[in-house]
PDB file of C-alpha atoms in Angstrom:
ATOM      1  CA  MET A1017     287.478 179.825 135.140  1.00 37.00           C
ATOM      2  CA  LEU A1018     287.380 176.421 135.162  1.00 39.00           C
ATOM      3  CA  GLY A1019     284.580 174.556 132.881  1.00 38.00           C
ATOM      4  CA  ILE A1020     282.929 173.352 136.514  1.00 36.00           C
ATOM      5  CA  PRO A1021     279.386 172.996 135.722  1.00 38.00           C
ATOM      6  CA  THR A1022     276.647 174.504 138.262  1.00 40.00           C
ATOM      7  CA  LEU A1023     273.829 172.750 139.214  1.00 45.00           C
ATOM      8  CA  HIS A1024     271.199 170.810 137.673  1.00 43.00           C
ATOM      9  CA  ALA A1025     269.246 173.520 139.105  1.00 43.00           C
ATOM     10  CA  ALA A1026     271.067 176.491 137.613  1.00 51.00           C
ATOM     11  CA  ASP A1027     268.719 178.834 137.285  1.00 58.00           C
ATOM     12  CA  GLY A1028     267.216 178.185 140.657  1.00 66.00           C
ATOM     13  CA  HIS A1029     263.894 177.389 139.421  1.00 71.00           C
ATOM     14  CA  ASP A1030     264.082 173.583 141.130  1.00 88.00           C
ATOM     15  CA  LEU A1031     265.406 175.470 144.157  1.00 93.00           C
ATOM     16  CA  PRO A1032     262.957 176.233 147.113  1.00 93.00           C
ATOM     17  CA  LYS A1033     263.057 180.363 146.995  1.00 95.00           C
ATOM     18  CA  ALA A1034     264.843 180.752 150.203  1.00 95.00           C
ATOM     19  CA  LYS A1035     267.849 179.284 148.218  1.00 96.00           C
ATOM     20  CA  GLN A1036     267.700 181.375 145.243  1.00 96.00           C
ATOM     21  CA  THR A1037     270.059 184.248 144.448  1.00 97.00           C
ATOM     22  CA  LYS A1038     269.585 187.417 142.289  1.00 96.00           C
ATOM     23  CA  LEU A1039     272.553 186.283 140.538  1.00 97.00           C
ATOM     24  CA  GLY A1040     271.565 182.920 140.062  1.00 97.00           C
ATOM     25  CA  LEU A1041     275.017 181.167 140.232  1.00 97.00           C
ATOM     26  CA  TYR A1042     275.234 177.956 142.215  1.00 97.00           C
ATOM     27  CA  LEU A1043     277.717 175.271 143.115  1.00 97.00           C
ATOM     28  CA  THR A1044     277.354 171.823 144.938  1.00 97.00           C
ATOM     29  CA  PRO A1045     279.969 171.057 147.298  1.00 97.00           C
ATOM     30  CA  GLN A1046     281.914 168.992 145.154  1.00 97.00           C
ATOM     31  CA  GLU A1047     282.093 171.605 142.749  1.00 97.00           C
ATOM     32  CA  ALA A1048     283.387 174.145 144.858  1.00 98.00           C
ATOM     33  CA  PHE A1049     285.690 171.924 146.637  1.00 98.00           C
ATOM     34  CA  ASP A1050     286.814 171.615 142.951  1.00 98.00           C
ATOM     35  CA  LYS A1051     286.621 174.927 141.939  1.00 98.00           C
ATOM     36  CA  VAL A1052     288.623 176.122 145.458  1.00 98.00           C
ATOM     37  CA  SER A1053     291.483 173.344 144.973  1.00 97.00           C
ATOM     38  CA  ALA A1054     291.837 174.376 141.450  1.00 98.00           C
ATOM     39  CA  GLU A1055     291.765 177.993 141.746  1.00 96.00           C
ATOM     40  CA  ALA A1056     292.798 178.336 145.288  1.00 96.00           C
ATOM     41  CA  ASP A1057     294.093 182.155 144.369  1.00 97.00           C
ATOM     42  CA  LYS A1058     291.670 183.166 142.442  1.00 97.00           C
ATOM     43  CA  VAL A1059     288.450 182.773 144.433  1.00 98.00           C
ATOM     44  CA  LEU A1060     287.347 183.391 148.021  1.00 98.00           C
ATOM     45  CA  PHE A1061     285.652 180.963 149.904  1.00 98.00           C
ATOM     46  CA  LEU A1062     284.006 182.092 152.805  1.00 98.00           C
ATOM     47  CA  ASP A1063     281.282 180.709 155.333  1.00 98.00           C
ATOM     48  CA  VAL A1064     278.983 182.895 156.396  1.00 98.00           C
ATOM     49  CA  ARG A1065     277.819 180.869 159.558  1.00 97.00           C
ATOM     50  CA  THR A1066     277.671 182.227 162.949  1.00 96.00           C
ATOM     51  CA  PRO A1067     280.786 181.631 164.762  1.00 95.00           C
ATOM     52  CA  ALA A1068     279.335 179.546 167.527  1.00 93.00           C
ATOM     53  CA  GLU A1069     278.241 177.104 164.265  1.00 95.00           C
ATOM     54  CA  VAL A1070     281.865 176.855 162.885  1.00 96.00           C
ATOM     55  CA  ILE A1071     282.955 176.135 166.762  1.00 95.00           C
ATOM     56  CA  TYR A1072     280.555 173.434 167.897  1.00 95.00           C
ATOM     57  CA  VAL A1073     279.793 172.134 164.268  1.00 95.00           C
ATOM     58  CA  GLY A1074     283.249 172.216 162.357  1.00 97.00           C
ATOM     59  CA  MET A1075     283.941 174.397 158.760  1.00 97.00           C
ATOM     60  CA  PRO A1076     285.152 173.473 155.768  1.00 98.00           C
ATOM     61  CA  SER A1077     288.968 173.149 155.031  1.00 97.00           C
ATOM     62  CA  ALA A1078     288.973 174.987 152.290  1.00 97.00           C
ATOM     63  CA  ALA A1079     287.013 178.281 153.538  1.00 98.00           C
ATOM     64  CA  ASP A1080     289.641 181.328 153.516  1.00 98.00           C
ATOM     65  CA  ALA A1081     287.088 182.836 156.382  1.00 98.00           C
ATOM     66  CA  ASN A1082     283.993 182.622 158.387  1.00 98.00           C
ATOM     67  CA  ILE A1083     282.271 186.398 158.264  1.00 98.00           C
ATOM     68  CA  PRO A1084     279.029 185.847 159.073  1.00 98.00           C
ATOM     69  CA  TYR A1085     276.240 187.369 157.414  1.00 97.00           C
ATOM     70  CA  MET A1086     273.864 187.060 160.155  1.00 96.00           C
ATOM     71  CA  VAL A1087     275.035 187.291 164.046  1.00 95.00           C
ATOM     72  CA  GLN A1088     273.337 187.501 167.318  1.00 91.00           C
ATOM     73  CA  PRO A1089     272.605 190.732 168.695  1.00 91.00           C
ATOM     74  CA  ASP A1090     274.083 192.434 171.483  1.00 90.00           C
ATOM     75  CA  PHE A1091     271.512 192.157 174.187  1.00 92.00           C
ATOM     76  CA  PRO A1092     269.922 188.691 173.283  1.00 91.00           C
ATOM     77  CA  VAL A1093     266.794 188.007 172.055  1.00 93.00           C
ATOM     78  CA  TRP A1094     264.335 184.827 172.205  1.00 95.00           C
ATOM     79  CA  ASP A1095     262.116 183.986 169.271  1.00 92.00           C
ATOM     80  CA  GLU A1096     259.170 182.491 170.663  1.00 95.00           C
ATOM     81  CA  THR A1097     258.325 180.403 167.403  1.00 94.00           C
ATOM     82  CA  ARG A1098     261.296 179.194 166.506  1.00 89.00           C
ATOM     83  CA  SER A1099     262.678 178.367 169.868  1.00 94.00           C
ATOM     84  CA  THR A1100     266.034 179.959 169.415  1.00 91.00           C
ATOM     85  CA  PHE A1101     267.710 183.257 169.657  1.00 92.00           C
ATOM     86  CA  LYS A1102     267.192 186.338 167.271  1.00 93.00           C
ATOM     87  CA  LEU A1103     269.791 186.592 164.967  1.00 93.00           C
ATOM     88  CA  GLU A1104     269.828 190.343 163.112  1.00 95.00           C
ATOM     89  CA  PRO A1105     272.185 191.212 159.585  1.00 96.00           C
ATOM     90  CA  ASN A1106     275.646 191.635 160.253  1.00 97.00           C
ATOM     91  CA  PRO A1107     276.361 195.063 159.312  1.00 96.00           C
ATOM     92  CA  ASP A1108     279.602 194.751 158.171  1.00 97.00           C
ATOM     93  CA  PHE A1109     279.073 191.820 156.122  1.00 98.00           C
ATOM     94  CA  VAL A1110     280.197 193.747 152.748  1.00 98.00           C
ATOM     95  CA  SER A1111     283.236 195.610 154.481  1.00 97.00           C
ATOM     96  CA  ASP A1112     284.334 192.486 155.830  1.00 98.00           C
ATOM     97  CA  VAL A1113     284.207 190.761 152.489  1.00 98.00           C
ATOM     98  CA  ARG A1114     285.908 193.536 150.789  1.00 98.00           C
ATOM     99  CA  VAL A1115     288.849 193.433 153.282  1.00 97.00           C
ATOM    100  CA  ARG A1116     289.099 189.711 152.559  1.00 97.00           C
ATOM    101  CA  LEU A1117     289.313 190.103 149.121  1.00 97.00           C
ATOM    102  CA  GLU A1118     292.410 192.671 149.488  1.00 97.00           C
ATOM    103  CA  ARG A1119     294.177 190.727 151.682  1.00 96.00           C
ATOM    104  CA  LYS A1120     293.642 187.654 149.371  1.00 97.00           C
ATOM    105  CA  GLY A1121     295.171 190.033 146.661  1.00 97.00           C
ATOM    106  CA  LEU A1122     291.829 189.930 144.933  1.00 98.00           C
ATOM    107  CA  LYS A1123     289.271 192.569 143.394  1.00 93.00           C
ATOM    108  CA  PRO A1124     285.751 193.260 143.609  1.00 88.00           C
ATOM    109  CA  ASP A1125     284.861 191.094 140.165  1.00 95.00           C
ATOM    110  CA  ALA A1126     286.698 187.846 141.661  1.00 97.00           C
ATOM    111  CA  GLU A1127     284.546 184.708 142.362  1.00 98.00           C
ATOM    112  CA  VAL A1128     283.381 184.677 145.775  1.00 98.00           C
ATOM    113  CA  ILE A1129     281.514 181.359 147.123  1.00 98.00           C
ATOM    114  CA  VAL A1130     279.177 181.363 150.288  1.00 98.00           C
ATOM    115  CA  MET A1131     277.900 178.684 152.161  1.00 98.00           C
ATOM    116  CA  CYS A1132     275.670 178.606 155.494  1.00 97.00           C
ATOM    117  CA  ARG A1133     274.452 175.768 156.949  1.00 94.00           C
ATOM    118  CA  SER A1134     271.550 174.354 154.435  1.00 92.00           C
ATOM    119  CA  GLY A1135     271.608 177.157 151.716  1.00 92.00           C
ATOM    120  CA  ASP A1136     269.425 179.921 152.890  1.00 95.00           C
ATOM    121  CA  ARG A1137     271.882 182.521 154.824  1.00 96.00           C
ATOM    122  CA  SER A1138     274.765 181.665 151.887  1.00 98.00           C
ATOM    123  CA  ALA A1139     271.582 182.774 149.811  1.00 98.00           C
ATOM    124  CA  ALA A1140     270.736 185.858 151.679  1.00 98.00           C
ATOM    125  CA  ALA A1141     274.405 186.719 151.737  1.00 98.00           C
ATOM    126  CA  ALA A1142     274.807 186.250 147.942  1.00 98.00           C
ATOM    127  CA  ASN A1143     272.248 188.774 147.407  1.00 98.00           C
ATOM    128  CA  ILE A1144     273.577 191.492 149.798  1.00 98.00           C
ATOM    129  CA  LEU A1145     277.154 190.942 148.075  1.00 98.00           C
ATOM    130  CA  ALA A1146     275.156 191.372 144.416  1.00 98.00           C
ATOM    131  CA  GLU A1147     273.329 194.446 145.182  1.00 98.00           C
ATOM    132  CA  ALA A1148     277.165 195.709 146.415  1.00 97.00           C
ATOM    133  CA  GLY A1149     277.907 195.131 142.922  1.00 97.00           C
ATOM    134  CA  PHE A1150     279.640 191.923 143.576  1.00 97.00           C
ATOM    135  CA  THR A1151     278.805 189.649 140.049  1.00 97.00           C
ATOM    136  CA  LYS A1152     280.601 186.571 140.729  1.00 98.00           C
ATOM    137  CA  VAL A1153     278.690 185.451 143.517  1.00 98.00           C
ATOM    138  CA  TYR A1154     277.824 181.593 143.767  1.00 98.00           C
ATOM    139  CA  SER A1155     275.845 180.065 146.865  1.00 98.00           C
ATOM    140  CA  ILE A1156     275.873 176.286 147.934  1.00 98.00           C
ATOM    141  CA  PRO A1157     272.345 175.737 148.258  1.00 97.00           C
ATOM    142  CA  GLU A1158     273.324 172.457 150.387  1.00 96.00           C
ATOM    143  CA  GLY A1159     275.092 174.063 152.350  1.00 96.00           C
ATOM    144  CA  PHE A1160     277.970 172.831 155.370  1.00 97.00           C
ATOM    145  CA  GLU A1161     275.550 170.258 156.844  1.00 94.00           C
ATOM    146  CA  GLY A1162     272.759 169.622 153.892  1.00 91.00           C
ATOM    147  CA  ASP A1163     269.169 168.968 153.795  1.00 89.00           C
ATOM    148  CA  MET A1164     266.768 167.433 156.561  1.00 85.00           C
ATOM    149  CA  ALA A1165     265.634 163.832 155.820  1.00 86.00           C
ATOM    150  CA  LYS A1166     262.214 163.332 155.460  1.00 91.00           C
ATOM    151  CA  ASP A1167     261.739 159.771 156.258  1.00 91.00           C
ATOM    152  CA  GLY A1168     263.582 156.543 156.279  1.00 90.00           C
ATOM    153  CA  PRO A1169     265.794 156.391 159.617  1.00 91.00           C
ATOM    154  CA  ASN A1170     267.680 159.116 159.253  1.00 88.00           C
ATOM    155  CA  ALA A1171     264.678 161.300 159.399  1.00 87.00           C
ATOM    156  CA  GLY A1172     264.266 164.638 160.972  1.00 86.00           C
ATOM    157  CA  THR A1173     268.356 164.880 160.752  1.00 81.00           C
ATOM    158  CA  ARG A1174     270.525 167.079 158.072  1.00 89.00           C
ATOM    159  CA  SER A1175     271.963 163.708 156.019  1.00 83.00           C
ATOM    160  CA  VAL A1176     270.806 164.434 152.785  1.00 85.00           C
ATOM    161  CA  ASN A1177     273.379 166.368 151.412  1.00 92.00           C
ATOM    162  CA  GLY A1178     276.004 169.110 152.087  1.00 95.00           C
ATOM    163  CA  TRP A1179     279.661 169.476 152.279  1.00 97.00           C
ATOM    164  CA  LYS A1180     279.866 166.906 155.355  1.00 94.00           C
ATOM    165  CA  ASN A1181     277.689 164.553 153.935  1.00 94.00           C
ATOM    166  CA  ALA A1182     280.019 164.918 150.935  1.00 96.00           C
ATOM    167  CA  LYS A1183     282.871 163.490 152.951  1.00 96.00           C
ATOM    168  CA  LEU A1184     284.710 166.842 151.634  1.00 98.00           C
ATOM    169  CA  PRO A1185     287.669 168.155 153.849  1.00 98.00           C
ATOM    170  CA  TRP A1186     286.723 169.662 157.450  1.00 97.00           C
ATOM    171  CA  THR A1187     287.614 170.303 160.563  1.00 97.00           C
ATOM    172  CA  TYR A1188     286.725 171.062 164.186  1.00 96.00           C
ATOM    173  CA  ARG A1189     290.457 172.924 164.973  1.00 96.00           C
ATOM    174  CA  LEU A1190     289.402 176.256 163.613  1.00 95.00           C
ATOM    175  CA  ASP A1191     292.633 178.296 161.910  1.00 96.00           C
ATOM    176  CA  ARG A1192     292.606 182.024 164.011  1.00 95.00           C
ATOM    177  CA  GLN A1193     293.543 183.802 161.255  1.00 95.00           C
ATOM    178  CA  LYS A1194     290.266 182.445 159.567  1.00 97.00           C
ATOM    179  CA  MET A1195     288.045 183.368 162.298  1.00 96.00           C
ATOM    180  CA  TYR A1196     285.481 186.660 162.830  1.00 95.00           C
ATOM    181  CA  GLY A1197     286.092 189.195 164.827  1.00 85.00           C
ATOM    182  CA  LEU A1198     289.950 188.370 165.468  1.00 79.00           C
ATOM    183  CA  GLN A1199     291.330 190.294 162.816  1.00 65.00           C
TER     184      GLN A1199
END
């Protein structure tokens, strides 16, 4: 394992509750990129956003696969409170992660890194994997797009941190082999 430190909030106390995980393993986007770059054959890096998010917002070039933690139900339901479509947990999430590990030649005790848009779903995904027996699941609390700026000229935009704002490699050009539901 690389001697890459976890976030300064490694114990999770400084993170919002929704971004905290049972295992308490966190990486910044840069730390995740460095780990995947140095140990690509030993780590599984997953983008757990919906395929639509990946299509329209882009995906880290270093991600091994898109396996959404949440999916839209077969019959879409509108969430009046949030003014968006409701999502539900992906019933195949854990089994799909196991398949990707196996394809990469990794065992269930391998390191898994999960990232969503802004850290909430990746924490929930990490918790589901921990409950399924995975012991080395890292969440990226900053996510792909980062947190929203609270004030200043960028207020209300996801411009504070995150993979894209760290200027790490990402692309709109998706690899079919990495996309959910095509394998």
